[in-house]
Tab-separated table of C-alpha atoms in Angstrom:
chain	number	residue	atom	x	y	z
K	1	UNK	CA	7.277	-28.675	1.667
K	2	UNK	CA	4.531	-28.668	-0.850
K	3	UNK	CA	2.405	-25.360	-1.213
K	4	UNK	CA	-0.679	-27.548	-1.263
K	5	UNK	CA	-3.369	-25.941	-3.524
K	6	UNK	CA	-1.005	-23.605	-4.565
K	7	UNK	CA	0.583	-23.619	-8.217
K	8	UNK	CA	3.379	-21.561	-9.072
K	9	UNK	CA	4.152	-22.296	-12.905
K	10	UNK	CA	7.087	-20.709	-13.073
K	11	UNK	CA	8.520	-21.719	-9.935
K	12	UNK	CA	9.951	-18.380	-8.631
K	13	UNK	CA	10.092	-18.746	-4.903
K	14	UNK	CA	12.750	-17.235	-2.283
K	15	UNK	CA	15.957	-19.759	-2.012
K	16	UNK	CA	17.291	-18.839	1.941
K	17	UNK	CA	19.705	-21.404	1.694
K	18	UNK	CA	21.210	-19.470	-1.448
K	19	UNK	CA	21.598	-16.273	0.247
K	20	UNK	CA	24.962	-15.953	2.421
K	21	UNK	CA	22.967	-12.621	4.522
K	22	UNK	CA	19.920	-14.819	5.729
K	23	UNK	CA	18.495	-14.988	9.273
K	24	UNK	CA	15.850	-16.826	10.804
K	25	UNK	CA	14.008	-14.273	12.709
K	26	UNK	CA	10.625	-16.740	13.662
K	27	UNK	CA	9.681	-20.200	13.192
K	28	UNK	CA	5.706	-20.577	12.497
K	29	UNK	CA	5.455	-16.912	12.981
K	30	UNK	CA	2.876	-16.634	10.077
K	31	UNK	CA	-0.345	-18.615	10.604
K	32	UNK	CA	-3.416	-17.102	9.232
K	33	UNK	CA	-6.836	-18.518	7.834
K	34	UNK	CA	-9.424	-16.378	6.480
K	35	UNK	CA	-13.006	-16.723	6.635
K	36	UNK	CA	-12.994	-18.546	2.969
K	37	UNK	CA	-10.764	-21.014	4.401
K	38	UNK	CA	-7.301	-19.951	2.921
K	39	UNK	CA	-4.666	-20.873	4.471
K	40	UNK	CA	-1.363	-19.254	4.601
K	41	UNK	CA	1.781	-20.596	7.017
K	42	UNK	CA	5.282	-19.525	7.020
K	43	UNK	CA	7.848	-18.141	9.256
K	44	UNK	CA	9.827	-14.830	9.468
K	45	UNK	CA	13.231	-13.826	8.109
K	46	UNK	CA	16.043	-11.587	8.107
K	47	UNK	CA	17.739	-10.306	4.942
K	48	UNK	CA	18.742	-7.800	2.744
K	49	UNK	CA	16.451	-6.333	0.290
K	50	UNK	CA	17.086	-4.034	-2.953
K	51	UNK	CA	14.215	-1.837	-4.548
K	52	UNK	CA	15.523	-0.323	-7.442
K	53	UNK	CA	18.213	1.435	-6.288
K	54	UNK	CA	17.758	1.290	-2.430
K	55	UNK	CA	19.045	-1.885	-0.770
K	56	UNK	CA	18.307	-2.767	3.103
K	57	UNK	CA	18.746	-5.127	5.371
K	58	UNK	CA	15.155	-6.181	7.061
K	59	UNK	CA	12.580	-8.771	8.958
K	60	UNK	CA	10.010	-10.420	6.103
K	61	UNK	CA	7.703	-12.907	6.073
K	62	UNK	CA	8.326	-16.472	4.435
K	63	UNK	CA	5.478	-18.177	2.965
K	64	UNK	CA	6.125	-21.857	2.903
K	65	UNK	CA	2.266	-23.004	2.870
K	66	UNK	CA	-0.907	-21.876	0.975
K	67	UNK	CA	-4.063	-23.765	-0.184
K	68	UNK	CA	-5.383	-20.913	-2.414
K	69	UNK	CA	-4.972	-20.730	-6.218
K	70	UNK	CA	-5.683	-16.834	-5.489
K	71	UNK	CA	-1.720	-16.698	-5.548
K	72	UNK	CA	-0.461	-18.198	-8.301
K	73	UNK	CA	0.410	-15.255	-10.659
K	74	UNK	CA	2.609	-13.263	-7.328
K	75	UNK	CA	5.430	-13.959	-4.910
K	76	UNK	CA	4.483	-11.925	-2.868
K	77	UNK	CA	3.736	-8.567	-1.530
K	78	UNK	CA	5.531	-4.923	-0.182
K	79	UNK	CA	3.538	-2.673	1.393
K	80	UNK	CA	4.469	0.906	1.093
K	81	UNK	CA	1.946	1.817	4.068
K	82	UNK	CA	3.411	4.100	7.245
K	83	UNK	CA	3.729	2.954	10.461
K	84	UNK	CA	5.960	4.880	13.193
K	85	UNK	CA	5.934	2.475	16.269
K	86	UNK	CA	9.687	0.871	17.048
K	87	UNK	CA	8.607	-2.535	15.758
K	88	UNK	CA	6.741	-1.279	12.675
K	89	UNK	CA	6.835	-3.948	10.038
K	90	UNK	CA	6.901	-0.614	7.321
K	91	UNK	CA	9.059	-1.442	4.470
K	92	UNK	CA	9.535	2.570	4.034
K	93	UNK	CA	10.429	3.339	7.600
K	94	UNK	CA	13.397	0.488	6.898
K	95	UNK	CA	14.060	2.645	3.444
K	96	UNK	CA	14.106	5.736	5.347
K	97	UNK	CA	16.262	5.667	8.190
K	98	UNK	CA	19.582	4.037	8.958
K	99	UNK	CA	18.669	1.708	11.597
K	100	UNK	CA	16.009	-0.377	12.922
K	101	UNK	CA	17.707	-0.655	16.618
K	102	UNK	CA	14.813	-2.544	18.006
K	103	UNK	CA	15.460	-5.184	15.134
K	104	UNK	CA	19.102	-4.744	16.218
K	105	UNK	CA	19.987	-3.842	12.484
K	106	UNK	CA	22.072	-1.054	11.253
K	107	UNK	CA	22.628	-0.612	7.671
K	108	UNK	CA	25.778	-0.744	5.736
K	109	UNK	CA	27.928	2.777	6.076
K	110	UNK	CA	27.618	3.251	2.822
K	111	UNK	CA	23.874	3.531	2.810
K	112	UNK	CA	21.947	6.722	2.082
K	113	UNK	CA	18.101	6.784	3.159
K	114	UNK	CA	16.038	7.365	0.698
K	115	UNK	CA	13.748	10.581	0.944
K	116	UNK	CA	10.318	10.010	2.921
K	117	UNK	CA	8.274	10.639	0.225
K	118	UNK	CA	7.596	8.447	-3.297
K	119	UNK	CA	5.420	9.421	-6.131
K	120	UNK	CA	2.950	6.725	-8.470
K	121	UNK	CA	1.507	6.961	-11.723
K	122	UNK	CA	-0.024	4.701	-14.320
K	123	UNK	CA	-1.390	4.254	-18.028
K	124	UNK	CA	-3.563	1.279	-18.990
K	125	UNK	CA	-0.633	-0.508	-19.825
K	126	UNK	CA	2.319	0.073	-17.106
K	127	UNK	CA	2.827	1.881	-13.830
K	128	UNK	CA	6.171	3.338	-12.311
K	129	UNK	CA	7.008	3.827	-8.466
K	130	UNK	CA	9.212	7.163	-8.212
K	131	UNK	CA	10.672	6.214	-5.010
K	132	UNK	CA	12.368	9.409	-2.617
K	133	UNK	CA	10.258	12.119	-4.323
K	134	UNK	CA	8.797	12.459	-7.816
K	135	UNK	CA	10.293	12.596	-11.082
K	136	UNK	CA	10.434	16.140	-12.575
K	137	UNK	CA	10.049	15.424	-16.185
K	138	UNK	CA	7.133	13.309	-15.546
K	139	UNK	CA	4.798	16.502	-14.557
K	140	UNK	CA	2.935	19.175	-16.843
K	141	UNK	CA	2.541	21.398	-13.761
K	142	UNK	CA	3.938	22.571	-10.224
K	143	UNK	CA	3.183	19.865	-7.555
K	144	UNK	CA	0.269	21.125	-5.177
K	145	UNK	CA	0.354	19.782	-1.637
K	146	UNK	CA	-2.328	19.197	0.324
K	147	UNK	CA	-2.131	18.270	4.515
K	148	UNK	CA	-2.805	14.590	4.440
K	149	UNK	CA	-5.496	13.312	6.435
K	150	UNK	CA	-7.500	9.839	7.614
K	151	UNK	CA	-5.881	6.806	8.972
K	152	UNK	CA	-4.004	6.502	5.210
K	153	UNK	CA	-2.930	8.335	2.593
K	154	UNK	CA	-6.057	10.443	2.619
K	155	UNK	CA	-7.263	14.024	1.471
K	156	UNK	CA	-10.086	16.388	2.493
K	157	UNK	CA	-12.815	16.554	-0.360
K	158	UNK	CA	-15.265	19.572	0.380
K	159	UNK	CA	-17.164	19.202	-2.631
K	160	UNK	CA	-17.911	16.865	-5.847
K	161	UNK	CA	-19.804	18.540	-8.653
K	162	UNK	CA	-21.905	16.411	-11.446
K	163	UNK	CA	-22.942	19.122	-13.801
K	164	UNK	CA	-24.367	21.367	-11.266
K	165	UNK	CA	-25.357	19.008	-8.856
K	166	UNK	CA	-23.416	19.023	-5.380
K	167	UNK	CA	-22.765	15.492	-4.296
K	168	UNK	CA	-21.408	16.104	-1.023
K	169	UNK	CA	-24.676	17.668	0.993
K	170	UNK	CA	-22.795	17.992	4.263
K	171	UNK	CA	-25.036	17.701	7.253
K	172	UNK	CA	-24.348	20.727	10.082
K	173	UNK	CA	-21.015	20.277	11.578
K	174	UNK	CA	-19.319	18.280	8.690
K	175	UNK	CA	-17.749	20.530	5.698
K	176	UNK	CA	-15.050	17.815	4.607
K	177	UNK	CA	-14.960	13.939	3.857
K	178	UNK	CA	-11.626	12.313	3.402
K	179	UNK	CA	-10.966	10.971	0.088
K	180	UNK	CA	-8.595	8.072	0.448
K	181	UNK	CA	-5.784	6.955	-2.562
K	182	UNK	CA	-5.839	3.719	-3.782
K	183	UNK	CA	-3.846	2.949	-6.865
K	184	UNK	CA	-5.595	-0.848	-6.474
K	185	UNK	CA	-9.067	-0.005	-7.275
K	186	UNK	CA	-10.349	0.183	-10.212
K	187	UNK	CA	-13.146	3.186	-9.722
K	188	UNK	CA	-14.101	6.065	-8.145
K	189	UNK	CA	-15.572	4.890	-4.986
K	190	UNK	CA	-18.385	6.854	-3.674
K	191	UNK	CA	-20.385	6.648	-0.059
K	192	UNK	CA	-23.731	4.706	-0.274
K	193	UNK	CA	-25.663	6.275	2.594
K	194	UNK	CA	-25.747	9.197	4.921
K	195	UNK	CA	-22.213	7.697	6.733
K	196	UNK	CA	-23.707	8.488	9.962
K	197	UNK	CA	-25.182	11.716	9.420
K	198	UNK	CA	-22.409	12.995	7.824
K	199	UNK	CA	-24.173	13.772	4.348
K	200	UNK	CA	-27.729	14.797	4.158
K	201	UNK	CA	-28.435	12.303	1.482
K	202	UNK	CA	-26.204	9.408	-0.435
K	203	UNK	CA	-23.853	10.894	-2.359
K	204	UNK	CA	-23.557	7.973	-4.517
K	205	UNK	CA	-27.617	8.089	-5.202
K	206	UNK	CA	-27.311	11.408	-5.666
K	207	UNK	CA	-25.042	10.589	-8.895
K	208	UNK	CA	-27.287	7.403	-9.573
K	209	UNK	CA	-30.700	9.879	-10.071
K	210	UNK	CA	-28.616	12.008	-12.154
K	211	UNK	CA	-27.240	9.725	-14.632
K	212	UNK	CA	-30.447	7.898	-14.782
K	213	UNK	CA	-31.915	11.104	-16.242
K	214	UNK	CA	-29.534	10.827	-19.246
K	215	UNK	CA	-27.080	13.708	-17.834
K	216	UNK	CA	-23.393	13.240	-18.721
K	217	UNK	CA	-21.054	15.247	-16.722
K	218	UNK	CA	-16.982	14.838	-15.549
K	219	UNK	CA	-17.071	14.618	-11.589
K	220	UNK	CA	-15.395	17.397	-10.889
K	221	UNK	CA	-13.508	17.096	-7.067
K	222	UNK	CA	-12.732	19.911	-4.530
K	223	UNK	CA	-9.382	19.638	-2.301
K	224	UNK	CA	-7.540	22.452	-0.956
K	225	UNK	CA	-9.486	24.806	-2.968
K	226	UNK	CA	-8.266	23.676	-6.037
K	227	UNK	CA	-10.622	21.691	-8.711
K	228	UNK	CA	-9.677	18.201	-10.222
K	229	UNK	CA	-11.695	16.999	-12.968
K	230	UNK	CA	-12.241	12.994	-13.022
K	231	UNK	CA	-13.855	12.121	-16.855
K	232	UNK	CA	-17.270	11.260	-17.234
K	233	UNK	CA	-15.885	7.498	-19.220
K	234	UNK	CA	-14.269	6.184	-15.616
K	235	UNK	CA	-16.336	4.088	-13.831
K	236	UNK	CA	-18.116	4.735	-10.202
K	237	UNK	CA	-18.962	2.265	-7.819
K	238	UNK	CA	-21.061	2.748	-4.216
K	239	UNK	CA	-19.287	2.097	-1.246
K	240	UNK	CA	-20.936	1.776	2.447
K	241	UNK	CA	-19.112	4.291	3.511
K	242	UNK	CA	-15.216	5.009	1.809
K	243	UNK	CA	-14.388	7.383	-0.533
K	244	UNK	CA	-11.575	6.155	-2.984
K	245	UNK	CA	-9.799	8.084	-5.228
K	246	UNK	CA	-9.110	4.900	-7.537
K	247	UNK	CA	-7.168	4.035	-10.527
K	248	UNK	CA	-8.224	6.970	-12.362
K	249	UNK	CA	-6.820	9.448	-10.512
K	250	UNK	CA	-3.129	7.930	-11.130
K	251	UNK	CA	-3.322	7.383	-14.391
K	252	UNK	CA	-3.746	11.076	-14.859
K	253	UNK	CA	-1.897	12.790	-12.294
K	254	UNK	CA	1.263	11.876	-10.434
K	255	UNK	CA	0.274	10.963	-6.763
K	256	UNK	CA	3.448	11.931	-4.359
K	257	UNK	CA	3.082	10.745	-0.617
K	258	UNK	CA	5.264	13.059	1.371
K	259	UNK	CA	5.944	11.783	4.961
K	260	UNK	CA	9.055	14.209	5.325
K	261	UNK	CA	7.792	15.771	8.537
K	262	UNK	CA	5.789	13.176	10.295
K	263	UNK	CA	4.050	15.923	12.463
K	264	UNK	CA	3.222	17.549	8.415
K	265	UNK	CA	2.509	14.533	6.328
K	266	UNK	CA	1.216	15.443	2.783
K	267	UNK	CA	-0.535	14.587	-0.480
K	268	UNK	CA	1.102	15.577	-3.807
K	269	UNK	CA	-0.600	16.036	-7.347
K	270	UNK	CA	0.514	16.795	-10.659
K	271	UNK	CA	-0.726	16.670	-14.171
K	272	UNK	CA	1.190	13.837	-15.747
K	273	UNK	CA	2.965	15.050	-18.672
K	274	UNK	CA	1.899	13.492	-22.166
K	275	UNK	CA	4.571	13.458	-23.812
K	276	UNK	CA	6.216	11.504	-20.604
K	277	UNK	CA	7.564	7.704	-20.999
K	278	UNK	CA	6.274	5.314	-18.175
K	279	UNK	CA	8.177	2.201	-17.150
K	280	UNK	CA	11.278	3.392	-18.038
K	281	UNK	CA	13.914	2.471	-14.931
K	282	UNK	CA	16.707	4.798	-13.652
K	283	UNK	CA	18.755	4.578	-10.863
K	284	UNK	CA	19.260	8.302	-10.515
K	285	UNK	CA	16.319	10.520	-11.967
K	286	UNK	CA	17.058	12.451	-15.094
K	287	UNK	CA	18.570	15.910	-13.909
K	288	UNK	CA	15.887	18.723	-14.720
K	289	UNK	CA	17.130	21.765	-16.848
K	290	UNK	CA	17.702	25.462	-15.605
K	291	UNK	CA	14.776	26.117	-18.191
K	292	UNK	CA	12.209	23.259	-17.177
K	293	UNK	CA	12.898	23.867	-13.316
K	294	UNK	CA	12.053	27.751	-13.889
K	295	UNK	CA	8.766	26.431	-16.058
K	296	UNK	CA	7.633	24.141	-13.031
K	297	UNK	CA	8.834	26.975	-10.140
K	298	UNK	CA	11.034	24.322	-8.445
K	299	UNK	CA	13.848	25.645	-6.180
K	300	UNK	CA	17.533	24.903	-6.110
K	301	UNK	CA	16.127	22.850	-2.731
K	302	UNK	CA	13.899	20.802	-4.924
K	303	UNK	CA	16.435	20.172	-7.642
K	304	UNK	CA	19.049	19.096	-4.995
K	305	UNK	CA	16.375	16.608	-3.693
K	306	UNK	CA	15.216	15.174	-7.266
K	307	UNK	CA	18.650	13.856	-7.511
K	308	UNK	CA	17.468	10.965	-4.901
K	309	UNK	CA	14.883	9.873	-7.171
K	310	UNK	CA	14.663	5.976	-8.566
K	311	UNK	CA	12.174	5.165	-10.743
K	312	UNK	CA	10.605	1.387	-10.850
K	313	UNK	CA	8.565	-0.446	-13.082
K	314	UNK	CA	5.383	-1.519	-11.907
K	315	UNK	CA	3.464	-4.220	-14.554
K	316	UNK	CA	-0.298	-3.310	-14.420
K	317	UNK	CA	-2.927	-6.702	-14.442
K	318	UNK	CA	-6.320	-6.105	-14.156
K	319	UNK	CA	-8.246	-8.969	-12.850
K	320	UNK	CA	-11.509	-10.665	-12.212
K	321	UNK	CA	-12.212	-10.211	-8.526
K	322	UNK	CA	-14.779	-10.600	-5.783
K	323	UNK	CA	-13.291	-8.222	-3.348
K	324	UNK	CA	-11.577	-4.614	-3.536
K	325	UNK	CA	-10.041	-3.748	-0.248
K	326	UNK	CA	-9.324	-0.527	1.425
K	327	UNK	CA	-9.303	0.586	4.914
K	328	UNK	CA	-12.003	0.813	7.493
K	329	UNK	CA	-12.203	0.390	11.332
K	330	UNK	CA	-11.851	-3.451	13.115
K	331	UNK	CA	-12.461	-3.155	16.536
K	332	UNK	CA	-12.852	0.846	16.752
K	333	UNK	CA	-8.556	0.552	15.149
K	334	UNK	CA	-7.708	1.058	11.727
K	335	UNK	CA	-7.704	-1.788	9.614
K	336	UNK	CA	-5.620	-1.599	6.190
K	337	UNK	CA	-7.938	-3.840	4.174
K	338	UNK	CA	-11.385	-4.922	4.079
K	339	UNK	CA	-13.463	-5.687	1.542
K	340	UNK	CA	-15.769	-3.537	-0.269
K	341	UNK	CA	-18.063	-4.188	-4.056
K	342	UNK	CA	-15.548	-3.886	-7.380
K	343	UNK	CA	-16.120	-5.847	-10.530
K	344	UNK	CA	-12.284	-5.999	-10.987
K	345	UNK	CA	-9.184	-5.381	-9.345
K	346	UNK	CA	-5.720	-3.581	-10.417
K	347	UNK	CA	-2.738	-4.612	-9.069
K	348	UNK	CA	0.843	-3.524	-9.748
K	349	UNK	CA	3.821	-5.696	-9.738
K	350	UNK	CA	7.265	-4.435	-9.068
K	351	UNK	CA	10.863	-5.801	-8.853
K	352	UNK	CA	11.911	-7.009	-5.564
K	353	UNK	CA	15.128	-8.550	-4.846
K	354	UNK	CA	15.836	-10.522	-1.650
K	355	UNK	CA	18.566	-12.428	-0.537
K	356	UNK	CA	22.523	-11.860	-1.485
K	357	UNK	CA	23.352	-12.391	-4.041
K	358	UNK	CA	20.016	-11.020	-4.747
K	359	UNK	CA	16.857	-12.739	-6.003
K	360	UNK	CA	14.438	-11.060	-8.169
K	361	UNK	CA	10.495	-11.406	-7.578
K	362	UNK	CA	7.633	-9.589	-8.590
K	363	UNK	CA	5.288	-8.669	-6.009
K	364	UNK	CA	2.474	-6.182	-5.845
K	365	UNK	CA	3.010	-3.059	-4.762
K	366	UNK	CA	0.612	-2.001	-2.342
K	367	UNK	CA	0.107	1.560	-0.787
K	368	UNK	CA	-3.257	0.276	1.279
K	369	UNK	CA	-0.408	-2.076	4.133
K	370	UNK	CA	2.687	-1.928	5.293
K	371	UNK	CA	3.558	-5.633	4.861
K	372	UNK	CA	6.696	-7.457	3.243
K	373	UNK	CA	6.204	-10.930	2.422
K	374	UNK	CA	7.249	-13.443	-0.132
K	375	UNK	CA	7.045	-17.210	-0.693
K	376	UNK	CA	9.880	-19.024	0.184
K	377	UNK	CA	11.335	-22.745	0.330
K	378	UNK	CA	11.462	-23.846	4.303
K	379	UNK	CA	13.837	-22.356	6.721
K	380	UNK	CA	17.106	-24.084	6.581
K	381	UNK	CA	17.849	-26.765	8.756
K	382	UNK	CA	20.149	-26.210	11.687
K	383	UNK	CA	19.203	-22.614	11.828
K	384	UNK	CA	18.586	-20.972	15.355
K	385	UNK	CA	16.179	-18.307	15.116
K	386	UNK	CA	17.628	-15.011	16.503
K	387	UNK	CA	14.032	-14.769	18.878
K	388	UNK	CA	15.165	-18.242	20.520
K	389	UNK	CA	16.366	-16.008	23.423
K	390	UNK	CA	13.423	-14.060	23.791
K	391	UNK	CA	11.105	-17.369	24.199
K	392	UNK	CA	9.674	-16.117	27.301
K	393	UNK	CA	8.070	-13.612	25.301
K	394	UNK	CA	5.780	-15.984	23.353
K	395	UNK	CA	4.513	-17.571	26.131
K	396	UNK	CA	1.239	-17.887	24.221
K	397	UNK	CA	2.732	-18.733	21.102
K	398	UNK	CA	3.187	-22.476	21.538
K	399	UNK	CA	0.575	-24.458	19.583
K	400	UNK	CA	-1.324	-23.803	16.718
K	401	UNK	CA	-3.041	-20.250	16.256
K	402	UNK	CA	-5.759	-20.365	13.402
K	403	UNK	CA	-6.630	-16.627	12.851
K	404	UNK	CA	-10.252	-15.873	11.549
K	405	UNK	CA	-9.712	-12.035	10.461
K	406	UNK	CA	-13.331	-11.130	10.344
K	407	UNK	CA	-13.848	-8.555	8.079
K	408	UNK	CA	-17.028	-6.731	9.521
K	409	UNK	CA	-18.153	-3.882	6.522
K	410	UNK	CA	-19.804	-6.490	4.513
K	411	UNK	CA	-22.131	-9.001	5.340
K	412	UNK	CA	-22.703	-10.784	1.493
K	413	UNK	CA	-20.765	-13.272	-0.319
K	414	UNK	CA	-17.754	-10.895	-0.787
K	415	UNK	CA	-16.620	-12.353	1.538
K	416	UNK	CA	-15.752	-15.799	0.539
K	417	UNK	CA	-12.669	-15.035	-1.294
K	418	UNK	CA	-9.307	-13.957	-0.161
K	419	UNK	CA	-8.118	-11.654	-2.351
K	420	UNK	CA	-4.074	-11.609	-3.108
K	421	UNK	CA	-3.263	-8.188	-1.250
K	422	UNK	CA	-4.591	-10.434	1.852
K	423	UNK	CA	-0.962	-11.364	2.549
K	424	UNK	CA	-0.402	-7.810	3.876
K	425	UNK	CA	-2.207	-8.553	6.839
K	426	UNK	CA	0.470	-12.006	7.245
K	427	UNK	CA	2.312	-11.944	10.604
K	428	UNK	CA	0.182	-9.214	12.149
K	429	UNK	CA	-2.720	-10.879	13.738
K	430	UNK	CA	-0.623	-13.647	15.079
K	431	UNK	CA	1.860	-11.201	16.174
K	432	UNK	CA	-0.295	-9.436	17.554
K	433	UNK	CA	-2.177	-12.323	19.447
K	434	UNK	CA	1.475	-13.497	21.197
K	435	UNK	CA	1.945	-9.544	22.505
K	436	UNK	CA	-1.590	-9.456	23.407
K	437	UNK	CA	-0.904	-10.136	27.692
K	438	UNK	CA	1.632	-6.654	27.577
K	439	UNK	CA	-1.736	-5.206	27.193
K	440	UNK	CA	-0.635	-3.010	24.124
K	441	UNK	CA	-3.388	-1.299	22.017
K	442	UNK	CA	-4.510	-3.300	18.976
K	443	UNK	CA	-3.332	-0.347	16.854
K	444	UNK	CA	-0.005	-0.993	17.761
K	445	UNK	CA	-0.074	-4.658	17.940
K	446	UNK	CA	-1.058	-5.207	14.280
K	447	UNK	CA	2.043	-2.717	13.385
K	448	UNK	CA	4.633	-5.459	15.106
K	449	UNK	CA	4.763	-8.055	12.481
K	450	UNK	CA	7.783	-9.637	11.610
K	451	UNK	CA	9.492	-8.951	15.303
């Protein structure tokens, strides 16, 4: 099937037919237009994946179809978002545990999980993903951990300074604003407006005034009591109502998520050490000396753990773009992206393999979804989907869906082009629509892609 409007110059797509694990999960399972008009079809599969040195078996999306030249430089996308619920879609819960029994798949016996947790950094010129904690020789100081908070991986800010000028003017009742990671934007991302009463004034025209005035100061950012300074050379952008603690933040500090204890999830940072080599891929972590681990006050506990670390290379582009997407709310539920003003986008490739033997890709590495998805060739002929049985289930599934995800924080023309990380939001509307008569919460629906 041609990928009409679609041109992939090197010609890397997923081969099912050369992979002796491969399942049809889904046919037409992925059907989803976007208010620019691009148009992305596929169907859902079954297979084993490997992530540097993690390898699982798990449902993806297959993109067969897509009319947007937007994708040309990817195949595809994993999404290292969290989502608990049995059918979660989450690429790490897969990595994390050693079964997905309502996918009916148990990993091989010889499978470890990996660690909940995974670490990111960056330099202009290459990122790495420290998957199953973070790599000890990569930080200049003790990790500080911070209660994570908002829908994603989120801190409390109480306080930006600019000089001496308080940004954050809470209103009564309001002494914290959640800050929000996103490795994918290229700036600091500031409020534009009170955010419902939260802040006494703009805390983004607050900056504006000052800077116009000719005063050059680092932002300096409050969490957890401790300060974290943000150079006065990275750029700022106003947001309606996010807070995003962009690209600049990772390419100075190393940005662990920590999802350990689900009922304690945390935010990790650490000063990146200089003298510290990016890009360069292990599968087991360096071991840290007696002398470095009493320097950086890590226990036996933490050493023990380090020893799960793999590091992967992430290739950093930086490109022209209309949108920059983070999370807001879509119908009162969370949303993982929607779009919001950037002059240009980052995006991070890493090595995926899919299929036995296994096929590398590059995809982008997003933390913002929890979608896996890559373009494929068709499913094979003669192939019976393992959902045939469950047919009654999709009552509403026969015919064509055409899904108009209405993206409802801007109202400009943003929003006429679909950006590439998009395709996390592939299988979960339709999914979502087919479930939609068990009368399951939204929330929950858009978390059962891929099922």
């Amino acid at each position: 099937q041609e990928l009409l409007g679609y041109h992939n110059n090197k010609g890397v797509v997923f081969h099912p037919t050369e992979s002796s694990s491969f399942k049809l999960v889904k046919l037409g399972n992925v059907n989803v237009t976007f208010l620019d008009h691009t148009n992305l079809l596929g169907y859902d599969g079954q297979d084993m994946a490997l992530l540097g040195k993690y390898s699982v078996e798990t449902r993806l999306g297959m993109i067969t179809h897509c009319n947007s030249a937007n994708f040309n430089d990817v195949d595809g996308i994993i999404g290292f978002g969290w989502a608990d619920q049995n059918r979660s879609a989450a690429i790490l819960k897969t990595l994390t545990q050693p079964a997905r029994p309502h996918w009916d798949i148990t990993q091989r016996a010889d499978f470890h999980p990996m660690p909940r947790k995974f670490a990111f950094t960056a330099s202009e010129e290459v990122g790495e993903l420290q998957l199953g904690g973070f790599e000890p020789d990569s930080i200049a100081e003790p990790m500080q951990l911070f209660p994570m908070a908002g829908y994603a991986y989120g801190v409390n800010v109480t306080s930006i300074k600019f000089g001496e000028t308080e940004l954050l003017n809470f209103a009564p009742g309001h002494d914290a604003y959640v800050g929000e990671f996103d490795s994918g934007t290229t700036c600091l991302l500031l409020p534009n407006s009170s955010v419902n009463g939260t802040f006494a004034k703009s805390p983004f025209e607050l900056l504006l005034q000052r800077q116009n005035k000719g005063e050059a100061f680092p932002l300096v950012y409050t969490i957890g009591g401790r300060q974290f300074e943000i150079a006065f050379k990275e750029c700022v952008e106003p947001a309606d109502k996010a807070m995003i603690l962009g690209d600049p933040w990772f390419r100075k500090w190393i940005v662990m998520h920590d999802l350990e204890d689900l009922h304690d999830k945390k935010m990790g940072l650490a000063l990146r050490d200089p003298n510290y080599k990016l890009g360069v891929e292990t599968d087991h972590a360096t071991l840290t000396s007696s002398e470095r681990a009493k320097k950086l006050a890590m226990t036996s506990q933490e050493l023990a753990e380090v020893r799960a670390v793999s590091k992967v290379r992430a290739n950093r582009h930086l490109r022209p773009a209309q949108l920059a997407l983070t999370q807001t709310k879509y119908q009162k539920q969370a949303v993982d992206k929607v779009a919001l003003s950037s002059a240009s986008r980052v995006t991070y490739n890493v090595k995926l393999s899919i299929g036995t033997p296994p096929q590398p890709l590059q995809v982008i590495f997003d933390t913002g979804s929890f979608m896996l998805a890559v373009f494929a060739e068709p499913a094979p002929n003669g192939v019976k989907p393992i959902l045939d049985a469950e047919s009654v289930a999709f009552e509403e599934s026969q015919g064509v869906q055409e899904v108009i995800f209405e993206l409802n924080l801007l109202s400009s023309p943003l929003l006429v082009a679909a950006n590439v990380l998009l395709v996390g939001v592939i299988g979960v509307i339709a999914r979502g629509m087919w479930d939609r008569r068990r009368g399951r919460q939204y929330a929950e629906l858009r978390e059962h892609a891929q099922c």
